Short mmCIF file of C-alpha atoms (C1' of nucleotides) in Angstrom, two decimals:
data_model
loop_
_atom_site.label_atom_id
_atom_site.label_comp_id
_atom_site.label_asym_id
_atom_site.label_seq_id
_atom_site.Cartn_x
_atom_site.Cartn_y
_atom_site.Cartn_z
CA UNK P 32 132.00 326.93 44.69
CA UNK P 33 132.15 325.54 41.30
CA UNK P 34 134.55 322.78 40.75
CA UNK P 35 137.59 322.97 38.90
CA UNK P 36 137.10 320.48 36.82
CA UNK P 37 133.50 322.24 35.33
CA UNK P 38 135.51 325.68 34.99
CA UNK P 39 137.87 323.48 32.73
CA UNK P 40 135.15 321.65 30.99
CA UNK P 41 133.86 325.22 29.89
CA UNK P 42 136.84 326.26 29.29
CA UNK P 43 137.74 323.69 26.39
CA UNK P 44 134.22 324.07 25.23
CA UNK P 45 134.93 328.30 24.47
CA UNK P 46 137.86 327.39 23.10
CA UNK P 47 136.42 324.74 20.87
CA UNK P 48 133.70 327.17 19.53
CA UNK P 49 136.55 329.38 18.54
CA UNK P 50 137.97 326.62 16.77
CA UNK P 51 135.37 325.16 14.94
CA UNK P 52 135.09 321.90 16.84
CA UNK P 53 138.75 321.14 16.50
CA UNK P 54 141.18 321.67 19.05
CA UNK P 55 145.15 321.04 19.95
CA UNK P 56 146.11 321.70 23.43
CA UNK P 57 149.26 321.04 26.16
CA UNK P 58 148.54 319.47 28.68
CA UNK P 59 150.87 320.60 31.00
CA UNK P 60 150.16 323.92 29.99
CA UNK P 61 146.69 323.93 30.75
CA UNK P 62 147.38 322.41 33.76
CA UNK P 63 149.70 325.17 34.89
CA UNK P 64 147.02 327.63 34.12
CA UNK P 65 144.43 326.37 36.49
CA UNK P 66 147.13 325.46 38.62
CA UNK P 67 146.09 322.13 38.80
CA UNK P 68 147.84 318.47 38.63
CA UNK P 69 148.48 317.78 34.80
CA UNK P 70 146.35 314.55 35.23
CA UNK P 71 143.43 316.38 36.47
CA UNK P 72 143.22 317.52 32.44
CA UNK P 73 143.10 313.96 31.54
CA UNK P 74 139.81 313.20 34.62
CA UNK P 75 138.01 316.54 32.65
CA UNK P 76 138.81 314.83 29.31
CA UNK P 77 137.46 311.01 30.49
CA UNK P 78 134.45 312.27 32.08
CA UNK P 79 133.43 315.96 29.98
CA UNK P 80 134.79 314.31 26.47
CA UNK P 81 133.85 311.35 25.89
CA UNK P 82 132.76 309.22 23.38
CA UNK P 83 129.08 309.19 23.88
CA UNK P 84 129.20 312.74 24.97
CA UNK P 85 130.29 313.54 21.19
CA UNK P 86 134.23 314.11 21.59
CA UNK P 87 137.12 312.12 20.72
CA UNK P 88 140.27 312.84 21.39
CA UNK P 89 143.90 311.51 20.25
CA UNK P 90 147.21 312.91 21.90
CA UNK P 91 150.67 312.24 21.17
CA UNK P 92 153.64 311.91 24.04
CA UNK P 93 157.10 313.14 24.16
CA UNK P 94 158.82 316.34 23.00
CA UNK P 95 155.89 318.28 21.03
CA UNK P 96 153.17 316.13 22.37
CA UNK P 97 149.60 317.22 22.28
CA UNK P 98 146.07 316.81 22.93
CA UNK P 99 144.07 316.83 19.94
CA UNK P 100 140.17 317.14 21.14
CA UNK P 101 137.33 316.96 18.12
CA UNK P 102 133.87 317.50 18.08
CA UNK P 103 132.18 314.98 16.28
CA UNK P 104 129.46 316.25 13.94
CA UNK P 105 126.05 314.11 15.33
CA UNK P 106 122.78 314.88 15.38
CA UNK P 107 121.04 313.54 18.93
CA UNK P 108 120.13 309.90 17.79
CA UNK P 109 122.69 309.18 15.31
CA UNK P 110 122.02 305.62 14.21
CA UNK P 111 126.39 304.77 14.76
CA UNK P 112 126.37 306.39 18.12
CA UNK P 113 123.16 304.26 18.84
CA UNK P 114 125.35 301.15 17.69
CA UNK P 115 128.49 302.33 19.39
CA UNK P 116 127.08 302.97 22.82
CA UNK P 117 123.88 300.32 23.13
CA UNK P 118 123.62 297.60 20.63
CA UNK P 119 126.97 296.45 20.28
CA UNK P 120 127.75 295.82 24.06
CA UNK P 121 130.87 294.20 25.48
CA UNK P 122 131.16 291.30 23.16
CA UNK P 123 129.63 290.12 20.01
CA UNK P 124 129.28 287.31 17.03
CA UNK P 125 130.54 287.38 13.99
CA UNK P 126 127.33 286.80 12.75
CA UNK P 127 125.94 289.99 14.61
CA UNK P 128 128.56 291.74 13.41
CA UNK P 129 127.82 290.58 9.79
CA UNK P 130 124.44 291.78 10.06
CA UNK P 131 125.52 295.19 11.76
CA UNK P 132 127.46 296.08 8.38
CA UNK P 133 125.99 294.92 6.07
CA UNK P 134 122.96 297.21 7.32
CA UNK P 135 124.62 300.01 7.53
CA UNK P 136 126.14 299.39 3.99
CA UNK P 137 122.80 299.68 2.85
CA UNK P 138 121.50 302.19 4.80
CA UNK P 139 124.27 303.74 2.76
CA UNK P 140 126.51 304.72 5.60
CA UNK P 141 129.34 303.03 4.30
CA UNK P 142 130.69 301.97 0.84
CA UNK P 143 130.06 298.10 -0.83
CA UNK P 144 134.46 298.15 -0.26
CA UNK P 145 134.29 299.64 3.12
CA UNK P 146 131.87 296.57 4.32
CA UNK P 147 134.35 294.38 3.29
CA UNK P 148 137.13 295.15 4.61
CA UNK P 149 135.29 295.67 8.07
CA UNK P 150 133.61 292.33 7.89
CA UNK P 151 136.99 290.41 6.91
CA UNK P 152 138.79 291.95 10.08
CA UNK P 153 136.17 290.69 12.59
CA UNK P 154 136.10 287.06 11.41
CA UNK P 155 136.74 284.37 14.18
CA UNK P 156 139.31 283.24 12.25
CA UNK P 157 140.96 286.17 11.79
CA UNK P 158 140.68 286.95 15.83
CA UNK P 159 142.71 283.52 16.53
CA UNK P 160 142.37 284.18 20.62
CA UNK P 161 140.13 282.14 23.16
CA UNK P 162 136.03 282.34 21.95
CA UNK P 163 135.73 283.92 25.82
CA UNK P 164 138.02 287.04 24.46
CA UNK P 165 137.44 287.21 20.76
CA UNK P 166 133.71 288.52 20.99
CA UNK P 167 135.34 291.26 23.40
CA UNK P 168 137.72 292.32 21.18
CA UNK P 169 135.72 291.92 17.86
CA UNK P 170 133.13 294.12 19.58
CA UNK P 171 136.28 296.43 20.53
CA UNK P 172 137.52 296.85 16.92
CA UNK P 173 134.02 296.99 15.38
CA UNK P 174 133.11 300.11 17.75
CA UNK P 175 136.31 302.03 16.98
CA UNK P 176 136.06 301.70 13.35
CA UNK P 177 132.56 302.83 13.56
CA UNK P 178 134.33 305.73 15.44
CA UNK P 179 136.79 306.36 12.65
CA UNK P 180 133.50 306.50 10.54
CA UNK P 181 131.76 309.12 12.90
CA UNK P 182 135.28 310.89 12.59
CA UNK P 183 135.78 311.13 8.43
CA UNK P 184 132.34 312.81 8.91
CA UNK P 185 133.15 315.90 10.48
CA UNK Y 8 156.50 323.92 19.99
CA UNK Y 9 156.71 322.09 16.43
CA UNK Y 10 158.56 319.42 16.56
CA UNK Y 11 161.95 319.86 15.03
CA UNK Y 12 161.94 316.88 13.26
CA UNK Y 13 158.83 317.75 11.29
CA UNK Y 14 160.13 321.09 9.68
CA UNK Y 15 163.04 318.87 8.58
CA UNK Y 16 160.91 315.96 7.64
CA UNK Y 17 158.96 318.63 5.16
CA UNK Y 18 161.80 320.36 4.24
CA UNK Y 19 163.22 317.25 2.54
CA UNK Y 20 159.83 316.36 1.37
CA UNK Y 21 159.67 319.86 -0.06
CA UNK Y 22 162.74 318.74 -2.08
CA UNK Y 23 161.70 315.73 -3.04
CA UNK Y 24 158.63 316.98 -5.10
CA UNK Y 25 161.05 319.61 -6.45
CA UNK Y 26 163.76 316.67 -7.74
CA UNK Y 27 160.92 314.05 -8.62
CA UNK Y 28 161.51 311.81 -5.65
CA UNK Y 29 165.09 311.64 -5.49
CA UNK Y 30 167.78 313.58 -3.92
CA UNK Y 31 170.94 313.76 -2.48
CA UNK Y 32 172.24 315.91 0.55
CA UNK Y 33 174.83 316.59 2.76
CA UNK Y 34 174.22 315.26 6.52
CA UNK Y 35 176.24 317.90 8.48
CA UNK Y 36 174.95 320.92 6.21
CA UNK Y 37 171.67 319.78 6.86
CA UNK Y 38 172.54 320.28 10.46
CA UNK Y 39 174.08 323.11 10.01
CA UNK Y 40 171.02 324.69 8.62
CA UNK Y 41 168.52 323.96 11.38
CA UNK Y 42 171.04 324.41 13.77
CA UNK Y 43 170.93 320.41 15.25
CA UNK Y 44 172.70 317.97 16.26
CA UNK Y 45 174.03 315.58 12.88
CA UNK Y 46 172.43 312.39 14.10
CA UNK Y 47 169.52 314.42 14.31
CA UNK Y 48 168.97 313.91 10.71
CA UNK Y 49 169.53 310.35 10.86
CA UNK Y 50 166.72 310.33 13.58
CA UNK Y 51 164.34 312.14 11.09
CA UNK Y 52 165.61 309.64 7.94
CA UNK Y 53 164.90 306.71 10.55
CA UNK Y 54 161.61 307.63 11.37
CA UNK Y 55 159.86 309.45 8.85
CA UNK Y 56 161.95 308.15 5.49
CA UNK Y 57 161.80 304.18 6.52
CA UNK Y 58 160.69 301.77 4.22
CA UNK Y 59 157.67 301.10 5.26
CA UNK Y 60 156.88 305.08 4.49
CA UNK Y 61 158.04 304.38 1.13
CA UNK Y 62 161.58 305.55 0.95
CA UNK Y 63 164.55 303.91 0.56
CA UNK Y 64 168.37 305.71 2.20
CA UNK Y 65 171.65 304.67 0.63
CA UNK Y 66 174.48 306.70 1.89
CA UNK Y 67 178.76 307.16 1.78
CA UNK Y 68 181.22 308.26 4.23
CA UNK Y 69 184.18 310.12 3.86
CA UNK Y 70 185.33 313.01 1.49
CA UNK Y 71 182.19 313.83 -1.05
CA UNK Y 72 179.76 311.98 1.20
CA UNK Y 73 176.00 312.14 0.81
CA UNK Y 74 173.01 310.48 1.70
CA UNK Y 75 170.82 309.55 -0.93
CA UNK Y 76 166.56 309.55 -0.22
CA UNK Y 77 164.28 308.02 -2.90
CA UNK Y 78 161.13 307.71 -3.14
CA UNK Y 79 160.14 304.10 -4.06
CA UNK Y 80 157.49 303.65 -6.61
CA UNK Y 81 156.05 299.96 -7.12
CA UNK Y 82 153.12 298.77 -8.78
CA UNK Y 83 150.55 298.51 -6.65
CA UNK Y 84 149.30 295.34 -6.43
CA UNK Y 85 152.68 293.59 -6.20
CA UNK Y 86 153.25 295.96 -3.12
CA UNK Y 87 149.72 294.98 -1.90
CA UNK Y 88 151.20 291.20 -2.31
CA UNK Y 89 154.45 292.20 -0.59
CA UNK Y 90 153.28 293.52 2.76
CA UNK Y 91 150.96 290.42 2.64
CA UNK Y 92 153.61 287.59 2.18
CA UNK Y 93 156.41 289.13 3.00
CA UNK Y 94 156.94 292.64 4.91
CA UNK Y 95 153.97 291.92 7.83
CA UNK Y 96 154.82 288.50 9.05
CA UNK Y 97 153.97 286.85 12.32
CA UNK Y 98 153.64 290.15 14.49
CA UNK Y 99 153.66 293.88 13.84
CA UNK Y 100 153.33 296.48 15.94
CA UNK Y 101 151.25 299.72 15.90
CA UNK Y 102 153.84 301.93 14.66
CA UNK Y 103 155.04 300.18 11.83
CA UNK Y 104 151.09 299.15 10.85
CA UNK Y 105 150.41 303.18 10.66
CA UNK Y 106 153.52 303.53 8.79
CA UNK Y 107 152.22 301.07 6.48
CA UNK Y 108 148.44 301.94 6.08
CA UNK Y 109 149.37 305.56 5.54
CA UNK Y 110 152.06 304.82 2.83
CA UNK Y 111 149.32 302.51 0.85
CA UNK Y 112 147.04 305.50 1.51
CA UNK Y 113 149.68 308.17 -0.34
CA UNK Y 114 149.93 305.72 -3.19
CA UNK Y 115 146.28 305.98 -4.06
CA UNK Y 116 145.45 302.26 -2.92
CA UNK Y 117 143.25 302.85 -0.68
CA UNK Y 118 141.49 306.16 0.43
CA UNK Y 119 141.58 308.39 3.18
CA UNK Y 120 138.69 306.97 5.39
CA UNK Y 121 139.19 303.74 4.72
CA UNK Y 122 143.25 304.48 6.10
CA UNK Y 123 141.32 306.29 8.97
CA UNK Y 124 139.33 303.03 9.91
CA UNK Y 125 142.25 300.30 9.35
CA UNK Y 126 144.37 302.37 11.77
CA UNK Y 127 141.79 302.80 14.26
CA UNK Y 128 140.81 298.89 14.06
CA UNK Y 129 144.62 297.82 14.90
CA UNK Y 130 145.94 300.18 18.19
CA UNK Y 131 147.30 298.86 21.06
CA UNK Y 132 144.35 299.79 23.00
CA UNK Y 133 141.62 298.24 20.99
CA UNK Y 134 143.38 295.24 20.88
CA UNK Y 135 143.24 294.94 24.65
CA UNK Y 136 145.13 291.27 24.97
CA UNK Y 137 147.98 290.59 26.24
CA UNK Y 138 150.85 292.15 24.24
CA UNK Y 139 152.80 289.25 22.86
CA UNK Y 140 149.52 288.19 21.51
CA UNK Y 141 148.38 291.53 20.52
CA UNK Y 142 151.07 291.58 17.42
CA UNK Y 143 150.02 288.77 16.35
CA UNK Y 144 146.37 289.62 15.86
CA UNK Y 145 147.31 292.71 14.89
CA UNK Y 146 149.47 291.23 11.74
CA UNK Y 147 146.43 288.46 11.31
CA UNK Y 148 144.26 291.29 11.28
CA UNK Y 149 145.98 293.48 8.89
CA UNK Y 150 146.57 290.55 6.48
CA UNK Y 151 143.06 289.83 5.98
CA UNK Y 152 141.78 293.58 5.07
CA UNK Y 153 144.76 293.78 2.93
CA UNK Y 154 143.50 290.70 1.22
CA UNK Y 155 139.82 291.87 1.63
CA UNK Y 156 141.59 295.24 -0.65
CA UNK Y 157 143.29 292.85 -2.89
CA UNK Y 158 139.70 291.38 -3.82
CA UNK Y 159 138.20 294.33 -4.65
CA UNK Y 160 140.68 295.79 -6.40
CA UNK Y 161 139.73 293.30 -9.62
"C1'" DT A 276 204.55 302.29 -6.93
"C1'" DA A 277 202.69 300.89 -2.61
"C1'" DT A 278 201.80 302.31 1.93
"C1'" DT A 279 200.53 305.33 5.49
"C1'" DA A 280 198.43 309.29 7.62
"C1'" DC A 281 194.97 312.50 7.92
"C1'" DG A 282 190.82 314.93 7.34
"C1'" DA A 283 186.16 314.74 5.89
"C1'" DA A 284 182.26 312.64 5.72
"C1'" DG A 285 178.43 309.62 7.70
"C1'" DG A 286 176.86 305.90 11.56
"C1'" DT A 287 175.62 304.24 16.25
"C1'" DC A 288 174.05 304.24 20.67
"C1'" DA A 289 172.84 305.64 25.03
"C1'" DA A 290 171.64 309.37 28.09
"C1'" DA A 291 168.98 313.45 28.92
"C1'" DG A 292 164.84 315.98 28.15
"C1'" DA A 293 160.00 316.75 27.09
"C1'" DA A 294 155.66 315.54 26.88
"C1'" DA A 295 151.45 312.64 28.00
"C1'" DG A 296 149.24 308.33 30.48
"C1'" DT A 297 147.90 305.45 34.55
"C1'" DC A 298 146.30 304.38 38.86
"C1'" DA A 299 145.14 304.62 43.39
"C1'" DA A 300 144.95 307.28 47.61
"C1'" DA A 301 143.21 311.42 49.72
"C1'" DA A 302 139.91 315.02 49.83
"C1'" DT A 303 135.47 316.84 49.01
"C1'" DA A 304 130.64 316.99 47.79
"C1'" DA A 305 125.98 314.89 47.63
"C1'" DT U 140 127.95 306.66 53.36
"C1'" DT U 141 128.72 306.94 48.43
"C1'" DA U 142 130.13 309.25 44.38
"C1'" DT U 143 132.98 312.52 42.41
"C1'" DT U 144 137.09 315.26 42.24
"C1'" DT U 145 141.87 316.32 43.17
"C1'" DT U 146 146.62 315.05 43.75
"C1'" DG U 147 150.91 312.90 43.13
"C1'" DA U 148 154.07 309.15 42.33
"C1'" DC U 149 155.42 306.35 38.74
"C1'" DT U 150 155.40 304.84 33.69
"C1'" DT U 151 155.67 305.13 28.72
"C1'" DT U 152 156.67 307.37 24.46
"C1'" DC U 153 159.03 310.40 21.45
"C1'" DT U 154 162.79 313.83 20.57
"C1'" DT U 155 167.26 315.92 21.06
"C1'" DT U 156 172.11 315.83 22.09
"C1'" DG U 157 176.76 314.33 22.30
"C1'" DA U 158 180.57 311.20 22.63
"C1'" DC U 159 182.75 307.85 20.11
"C1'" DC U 160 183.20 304.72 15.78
"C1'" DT U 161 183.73 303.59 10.77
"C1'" DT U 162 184.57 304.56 6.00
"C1'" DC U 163 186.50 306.90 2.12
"C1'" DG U 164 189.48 309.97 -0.64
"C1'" DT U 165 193.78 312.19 -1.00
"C1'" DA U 166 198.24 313.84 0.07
"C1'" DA U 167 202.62 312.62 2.04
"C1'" DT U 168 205.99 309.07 2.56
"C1'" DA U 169 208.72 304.80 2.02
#
DNA sequence: TATTACGAAGGTCAAAGAAAGTCAAAATAA
DNA sequence: TTATTTTGACTTTCTTTGACCTTCGTAATA
């Protein structure tokens, strides 16, 4: 008996191939379809879409909300994913992080401009919270901006 | 399921490009025409026309009312200077930074990816600390790539 | 002429409605 | 048992609607 959530999983991914790897759906609609609980769509989503299986999503509440769900263009060992998911781990420096962009700046990755304005948001200074939390949350906001860069890719 | 609010949100914007960022219009025949509610519009002027999208509202009552929509047009590094020492403050939240990020983007200050991976540094959800903290990063934060823009831009 | 009354705007605010998100308990599969 | 899946109650966010308020111009009135 294949599970539900699998039958949705391959669902999305048909529809995504029919969409060139971009993709707005309802959630309550889908849900309704597979006659399912609506937060069932959001379990498929955590576990089938995530971030180091290639997909990020974005959704919107309220009247007209959505679930946006992209494909991110990567080849297997993309050198950001690599960063995203293993090197930078829970927390880190900002000297780590330093180092982090300004090699990818010259790896080319990003722009001279780009580096910058990375580097000045992750600056202990800048993060004025307790040392214990400010390597979390540098570490936080370095990864998703690396995401946004994965995303302005595709 | 498009949002209401969007088709009038173009609609004016439509007419904006057509009158060179400034017009004038008539709240309940707006309404009229998509059928709405009158404070409808003022939901859609509140939201998508606020300042820190770039617009300014001035409006009358009574007989030969009108609401007037312009789009503002500063120089660009004064604005840059603005949000810095003025408009962000202490705390901002995550609305009014995407307002703001996206309005700098239209303006040609800064590009699209680089929009892409200020908004994704400063969500609510990256910046997982408690949220009367959270604001205030998020406006420290801000600040500093603004700045980090600033530099570059000479 | 000065005042008042009325209709024609636009403004405000809160409630209702329409999505999606979260989290943990219950059920099922390995 | 342990891990994964399914469900459902509750929360948060955004939009739409409607009742009531304020302002302005003009026509009628004192």
């Amino acid at each position: 008996m294949a599970r539900l959530s699998d039958v949705i999983e391959d669902f999305i991914k048909t529809l995504l191939k029919q969409s060139e790897g971009e993709l707005e759906l309802q959630r309550n609609e889908l849900a309704e379809y597979f006659e399912c609980a609506p937060s069932q769509i959001n379990y498929v989503l955590a576990t089938r879409f995530s971030l180091d299986r290639g997909y990020y999503i974005e959704s919107r509440r309220g009247g007209g909300g959505f679930i946006r769900i992209v494909q991110l263009d990567l080849d297997k060992d993309d050198y950001l994913l690599h960063l995203i998911n293993e090197r930078i781990g829970r927390t880190i420096s900002e000297n780590e992080t330093n180092d982090i962009v300004t090699n990818i700046m010259e790896r080319g990755i990003i722009t001279e401009r780009e580096a910058l304005i990375i580097k000045s948001a992750l600056t202990d200074k800048v993060i004025a919270i307790p040392a214990n939390l400010r390597g979390v949350i540098r570490a936080n906001i370095l990864k998703a901006m690396l995401v946004a860069i994965l995303r302005s890719r595709v």
